[in-house]
PDB file of C-alpha atoms in Angstrom:
ATOM      1  CA  UNK A   1     -68.503  19.252 -18.053  1.00 33.00           C
ATOM      2  CA  UNK A   2     -70.098  17.103 -15.362  1.00 40.00           C
ATOM      3  CA  UNK A   3     -71.299  13.154 -15.991  1.00 38.00           C
ATOM      4  CA  UNK A   4     -74.658  12.007 -15.716  1.00 45.00           C
ATOM      5  CA  UNK A   5     -75.707  10.022 -12.223  1.00 44.00           C
ATOM      6  CA  UNK A   6     -76.116   7.040 -14.749  1.00 48.00           C
ATOM      7  CA  UNK A   7     -72.338   6.784 -15.433  1.00 49.00           C
ATOM      8  CA  UNK A   8     -70.760   8.194 -12.514  1.00 50.00           C
ATOM      9  CA  UNK A   9     -68.430   5.785 -11.321  1.00 54.00           C
ATOM     10  CA  UNK A  10     -69.373   3.899  -8.157  1.00 53.00           C
ATOM     11  CA  UNK A  11     -67.662   4.514  -4.825  1.00 54.00           C
ATOM     12  CA  UNK A  12     -68.806   4.050  -1.447  1.00 53.00           C
ATOM     13  CA  UNK A  13     -67.305   6.114   1.207  1.00 55.00           C
ATOM     14  CA  UNK A  14     -64.803   4.884   3.274  1.00 54.00           C
ATOM     15  CA  UNK A  15     -65.259   4.924   7.296  1.00 53.00           C
ATOM     16  CA  UNK A  16     -62.439   6.556   8.862  1.00 55.00           C
ATOM     17  CA  UNK A  17     -60.046   3.524  10.617  1.00 47.00           C
ATOM     18  CA  UNK A  18     -56.577   3.622  12.057  1.00 67.00           C
ATOM     19  CA  UNK A  19     -55.180   1.374   9.740  1.00 81.00           C
ATOM     20  CA  UNK A  20     -55.629   0.621   6.040  1.00 80.00           C
ATOM     21  CA  UNK A  21     -53.381  -2.298   4.731  1.00 86.00           C
ATOM     22  CA  UNK A  22     -53.697  -3.712   0.935  1.00 88.00           C
ATOM     23  CA  UNK A  23     -54.424  -7.506   1.802  1.00 88.00           C
ATOM     24  CA  UNK A  24     -54.296  -8.855  -1.631  1.00 94.00           C
ATOM     25  CA  UNK A  25     -54.512  -8.635  -5.418  1.00 96.00           C
ATOM     26  CA  UNK A  26     -56.655 -11.344  -7.482  1.00 97.00           C
ATOM     27  CA  UNK A  27     -56.269 -11.260 -11.242  1.00 96.00           C
ATOM     28  CA  UNK A  28     -58.888 -11.942 -13.768  1.00 97.00           C
ATOM     29  CA  UNK A  29     -58.775 -13.279 -17.323  1.00 96.00           C
ATOM     30  CA  UNK A  30     -59.559 -10.904 -20.127  1.00 95.00           C
ATOM     31  CA  UNK A  31     -62.964  -9.772 -20.681  1.00 95.00           C
ATOM     32  CA  UNK A  32     -64.437 -11.787 -17.385  1.00 97.00           C
ATOM     33  CA  UNK A  33     -65.234 -11.132 -14.113  1.00 97.00           C
ATOM     34  CA  UNK A  34     -65.757 -14.797 -13.358  1.00 97.00           C
ATOM     35  CA  UNK A  35     -62.909 -15.657 -10.414  1.00 97.00           C
ATOM     36  CA  UNK A  36     -60.994 -18.457 -11.755  1.00 96.00           C
ATOM     37  CA  UNK A  37     -59.532 -21.309  -9.395  1.00 97.00           C
ATOM     38  CA  UNK A  38     -56.003 -19.752  -9.084  1.00 96.00           C
ATOM     39  CA  UNK A  39     -57.944 -16.919  -7.632  1.00 97.00           C
ATOM     40  CA  UNK A  40     -60.408 -18.720  -5.707  1.00 97.00           C
ATOM     41  CA  UNK A  41     -57.259 -20.831  -4.154  1.00 96.00           C
ATOM     42  CA  UNK A  42     -56.197 -17.567  -2.946  1.00 96.00           C
ATOM     43  CA  UNK A  43     -59.164 -16.020  -1.419  1.00 96.00           C
ATOM     44  CA  UNK A  44     -59.449 -19.923   0.482  1.00 95.00           C
ATOM     45  CA  UNK A  45     -55.989 -20.069   1.815  1.00 95.00           C
ATOM     46  CA  UNK A  46     -56.455 -16.180   2.766  1.00 94.00           C
ATOM     47  CA  UNK A  47     -59.711 -16.878   4.613  1.00 94.00           C
ATOM     48  CA  UNK A  48     -58.203 -19.799   6.613  1.00 93.00           C
ATOM     49  CA  UNK A  49     -54.818 -17.569   7.330  1.00 91.00           C
ATOM     50  CA  UNK A  50     -56.296 -14.493   8.352  1.00 89.00           C
ATOM     51  CA  UNK A  51     -57.092 -13.494  11.618  1.00 86.00           C
ATOM     52  CA  UNK A  52     -60.586 -11.525  10.730  1.00 88.00           C
ATOM     53  CA  UNK A  53     -61.931 -10.672  13.791  1.00 88.00           C
ATOM     54  CA  UNK A  54     -59.888  -7.335  13.836  1.00 88.00           C
ATOM     55  CA  UNK A  55     -60.971  -6.520  10.120  1.00 91.00           C
ATOM     56  CA  UNK A  56     -64.017  -3.960  10.334  1.00 91.00           C
ATOM     57  CA  UNK A  57     -64.259  -3.367   6.559  1.00 94.00           C
ATOM     58  CA  UNK A  58     -62.940  -4.858   3.618  1.00 96.00           C
ATOM     59  CA  UNK A  59     -62.847  -2.852   0.076  1.00 96.00           C
ATOM     60  CA  UNK A  60     -62.573  -4.624  -2.874  1.00 97.00           C
ATOM     61  CA  UNK A  61     -61.172  -2.533  -5.994  1.00 97.00           C
ATOM     62  CA  UNK A  62     -62.169  -3.574  -9.343  1.00 97.00           C
ATOM     63  CA  UNK A  63     -59.936  -2.148 -12.316  1.00 97.00           C
ATOM     64  CA  UNK A  64     -59.802  -2.865 -16.134  1.00 96.00           C
ATOM     65  CA  UNK A  65     -57.679  -2.951 -19.108  1.00 93.00           C
ATOM     66  CA  UNK A  66     -57.883  -0.072 -21.335  1.00 90.00           C
ATOM     67  CA  UNK A  67     -59.000  -1.993 -24.287  1.00 90.00           C
ATOM     68  CA  UNK A  68     -62.526  -1.464 -24.778  1.00 87.00           C
ATOM     69  CA  UNK A  69     -64.994   1.099 -24.607  1.00 90.00           C
ATOM     70  CA  UNK A  70     -64.589   3.213 -20.881  1.00 93.00           C
ATOM     71  CA  UNK A  71     -67.973   2.432 -19.781  1.00 95.00           C
ATOM     72  CA  UNK A  72     -67.763  -1.231 -20.670  1.00 96.00           C
ATOM     73  CA  UNK A  73     -64.358  -0.975 -18.329  1.00 95.00           C
ATOM     74  CA  UNK A  74     -66.255   1.250 -15.476  1.00 96.00           C
ATOM     75  CA  UNK A  75     -69.077  -1.935 -15.841  1.00 97.00           C
ATOM     76  CA  UNK A  76     -66.381  -4.642 -15.456  1.00 97.00           C
ATOM     77  CA  UNK A  77     -64.592  -3.510 -12.955  1.00 97.00           C
ATOM     78  CA  UNK A  78     -67.457  -2.957 -10.570  1.00 97.00           C
ATOM     79  CA  UNK A  79     -68.329  -6.390 -11.702  1.00 98.00           C
ATOM     80  CA  UNK A  80     -64.867  -8.161 -10.651  1.00 98.00           C
ATOM     81  CA  UNK A  81     -65.139  -6.653  -7.499  1.00 98.00           C
ATOM     82  CA  UNK A  82     -68.879  -7.481  -6.445  1.00 98.00           C
ATOM     83  CA  UNK A  83     -68.195 -11.043  -7.875  1.00 98.00           C
ATOM     84  CA  UNK A  84     -64.934 -10.663  -5.013  1.00 98.00           C
ATOM     85  CA  UNK A  85     -68.215  -9.222  -2.140  1.00 98.00           C
ATOM     86  CA  UNK A  86     -69.865 -11.857  -3.180  1.00 98.00           C
ATOM     87  CA  UNK A  87     -67.416 -14.850  -2.656  1.00 98.00           C
ATOM     88  CA  UNK A  88     -66.741 -13.504   0.932  1.00 97.00           C
ATOM     89  CA  UNK A  89     -70.596 -13.287   1.581  1.00 97.00           C
ATOM     90  CA  UNK A  90     -70.923 -16.616   0.641  1.00 97.00           C
ATOM     91  CA  UNK A  91     -68.305 -17.619   2.795  1.00 96.00           C
ATOM     92  CA  UNK A  92     -68.882 -16.238   6.050  1.00 94.00           C
ATOM     93  CA  UNK A  93     -66.909 -13.377   6.230  1.00 94.00           C
ATOM     94  CA  UNK A  94     -68.991 -10.514   8.396  1.00 88.00           C
ATOM     95  CA  UNK A  95     -66.866  -7.912   7.676  1.00 93.00           C
ATOM     96  CA  UNK A  96     -68.522  -5.004   6.336  1.00 95.00           C
ATOM     97  CA  UNK A  97     -67.589  -5.194   2.653  1.00 96.00           C
ATOM     98  CA  UNK A  98     -67.637  -2.141   0.245  1.00 96.00           C
ATOM     99  CA  UNK A  99     -67.277  -2.580  -3.501  1.00 97.00           C
ATOM    100  CA  UNK A 100     -65.500   0.185  -5.612  1.00 96.00           C
ATOM    101  CA  UNK A 101     -65.376   0.220  -9.545  1.00 96.00           C
ATOM    102  CA  UNK A 102     -62.773   2.318 -10.217  1.00 96.00           C
ATOM    103  CA  UNK A 103     -62.577   1.817 -14.368  1.00 95.00           C
ATOM    104  CA  UNK A 104     -59.678   1.133 -16.413  1.00 93.00           C
ATOM    105  CA  UNK A 105     -56.217   2.175 -15.477  1.00 90.00           C
ATOM    106  CA  UNK A 106     -53.339   2.161 -17.903  1.00 84.00           C
ATOM    107  CA  UNK A 107     -50.167   0.009 -17.519  1.00 78.00           C
ATOM    108  CA  UNK A 108     -46.801   1.506 -17.080  1.00 77.00           C
ATOM    109  CA  UNK A 109     -45.371  -0.572 -20.750  1.00 73.00           C
ATOM    110  CA  UNK A 110     -41.716  -0.898 -21.280  1.00 69.00           C
ATOM    111  CA  UNK A 111     -41.532   0.159 -24.721  1.00 65.00           C
ATOM    112  CA  UNK A 112     -37.912  -0.407 -25.738  1.00 62.00           C
ATOM    113  CA  UNK A 113     -37.870  -3.874 -24.180  1.00 65.00           C
ATOM    114  CA  UNK A 114     -40.850  -4.584 -26.617  1.00 62.00           C
ATOM    115  CA  UNK A 115     -39.249  -3.691 -29.169  1.00 64.00           C
ATOM    116  CA  UNK A 116     -35.588  -3.739 -29.616  1.00 60.00           C
ATOM    117  CA  UNK A 117     -34.354  -0.184 -31.011  1.00 56.00           C
ATOM    118  CA  UNK A 118     -37.201   1.646 -29.966  1.00 55.00           C
ATOM    119  CA  UNK A 119     -37.023   5.327 -29.133  1.00 58.00           C
ATOM    120  CA  UNK A 120     -39.316   7.600 -28.541  1.00 56.00           C
ATOM    121  CA  UNK A 121     -38.767  10.261 -32.149  1.00 56.00           C
ATOM    122  CA  UNK A 122     -39.001   7.015 -34.224  1.00 58.00           C
ATOM    123  CA  UNK A 123     -42.851   6.110 -33.843  1.00 61.00           C
ATOM    124  CA  UNK A 124     -45.441   7.174 -30.651  1.00 67.00           C
ATOM    125  CA  UNK A 125     -45.708   4.512 -28.273  1.00 69.00           C
ATOM    126  CA  UNK A 126     -49.762   4.376 -29.095  1.00 73.00           C
ATOM    127  CA  UNK A 127     -48.977   3.673 -32.689  1.00 75.00           C
ATOM    128  CA  UNK A 128     -46.525   0.640 -31.325  1.00 75.00           C
ATOM    129  CA  UNK A 129     -49.359  -0.317 -29.109  1.00 76.00           C
ATOM    130  CA  UNK A 130     -51.829  -0.535 -31.586  1.00 77.00           C
ATOM    131  CA  UNK A 131     -49.697  -2.446 -33.893  1.00 78.00           C
ATOM    132  CA  UNK A 132     -49.955  -5.176 -31.443  1.00 81.00           C
ATOM    133  CA  UNK A 133     -51.867  -8.114 -31.968  1.00 85.00           C
ATOM    134  CA  UNK A 134     -55.029  -8.359 -29.578  1.00 87.00           C
ATOM    135  CA  UNK A 135     -53.546 -11.106 -27.469  1.00 90.00           C
ATOM    136  CA  UNK A 136     -50.223  -9.303 -27.248  1.00 85.00           C
ATOM    137  CA  UNK A 137     -52.017  -5.934 -25.863  1.00 85.00           C
ATOM    138  CA  UNK A 138     -53.901  -8.482 -23.695  1.00 88.00           C
ATOM    139  CA  UNK A 139     -50.918  -9.810 -22.042  1.00 87.00           C
ATOM    140  CA  UNK A 140     -49.484  -6.634 -21.651  1.00 85.00           C
ATOM    141  CA  UNK A 141     -52.482  -5.489 -19.478  1.00 87.00           C
ATOM    142  CA  UNK A 142     -53.116  -8.595 -17.799  1.00 88.00           C
ATOM    143  CA  UNK A 143     -51.325  -6.505 -14.135  1.00 89.00           C
ATOM    144  CA  UNK A 144     -54.761  -4.503 -14.711  1.00 92.00           C
ATOM    145  CA  UNK A 145     -57.305  -7.055 -15.045  1.00 95.00           C
ATOM    146  CA  UNK A 146     -57.556  -7.228 -11.338  1.00 96.00           C
ATOM    147  CA  UNK A 147     -59.348  -6.617  -7.563  1.00 97.00           C
ATOM    148  CA  UNK A 148     -57.471  -4.665  -5.036  1.00 97.00           C
ATOM    149  CA  UNK A 149     -58.697  -6.138  -1.388  1.00 96.00           C
ATOM    150  CA  UNK A 150     -57.888  -3.108   1.352  1.00 95.00           C
ATOM    151  CA  UNK A 151     -58.789  -4.029   5.107  1.00 93.00           C
ATOM    152  CA  UNK A 152     -59.909  -1.711   7.330  1.00 92.00           C
ATOM    153  CA  UNK A 153     -58.885  -2.424  11.297  1.00 87.00           C
ATOM    154  CA  UNK A 154     -61.300  -1.976  14.184  1.00 81.00           C
TER     155      UNK A 154
END
């Protein structure tokens, strides 16, 4: 099975470097690629506190939750990464900026905590998850709705 070029995840080659560091993660609302106030404040504080002279490349890796279709979430993850890249450009950050849409990722859910008395034999995790109201599934997947920023030093 080979994906056609239109549906391939968008990934750019990372430059070889001495050091890659996770800088920060920014979280998004469900079904949105708009940077909210908290994310904007986080970016602004990071820009003011960081020594950008030592950064050669910033990689924005966008993610989405598993609610919705795979192709839709791939596109959403790319839009989230692009939104962060655009903020960087608009704020004069002159490092090389790479975006990567990572698509949808599952979140590790603690089912026994979610439903007291849950046991693996009682019913499947999938059935329990699907039985939850949409707002609860969104809340459980909040960690997946993000962009991770990594810095590659000079």
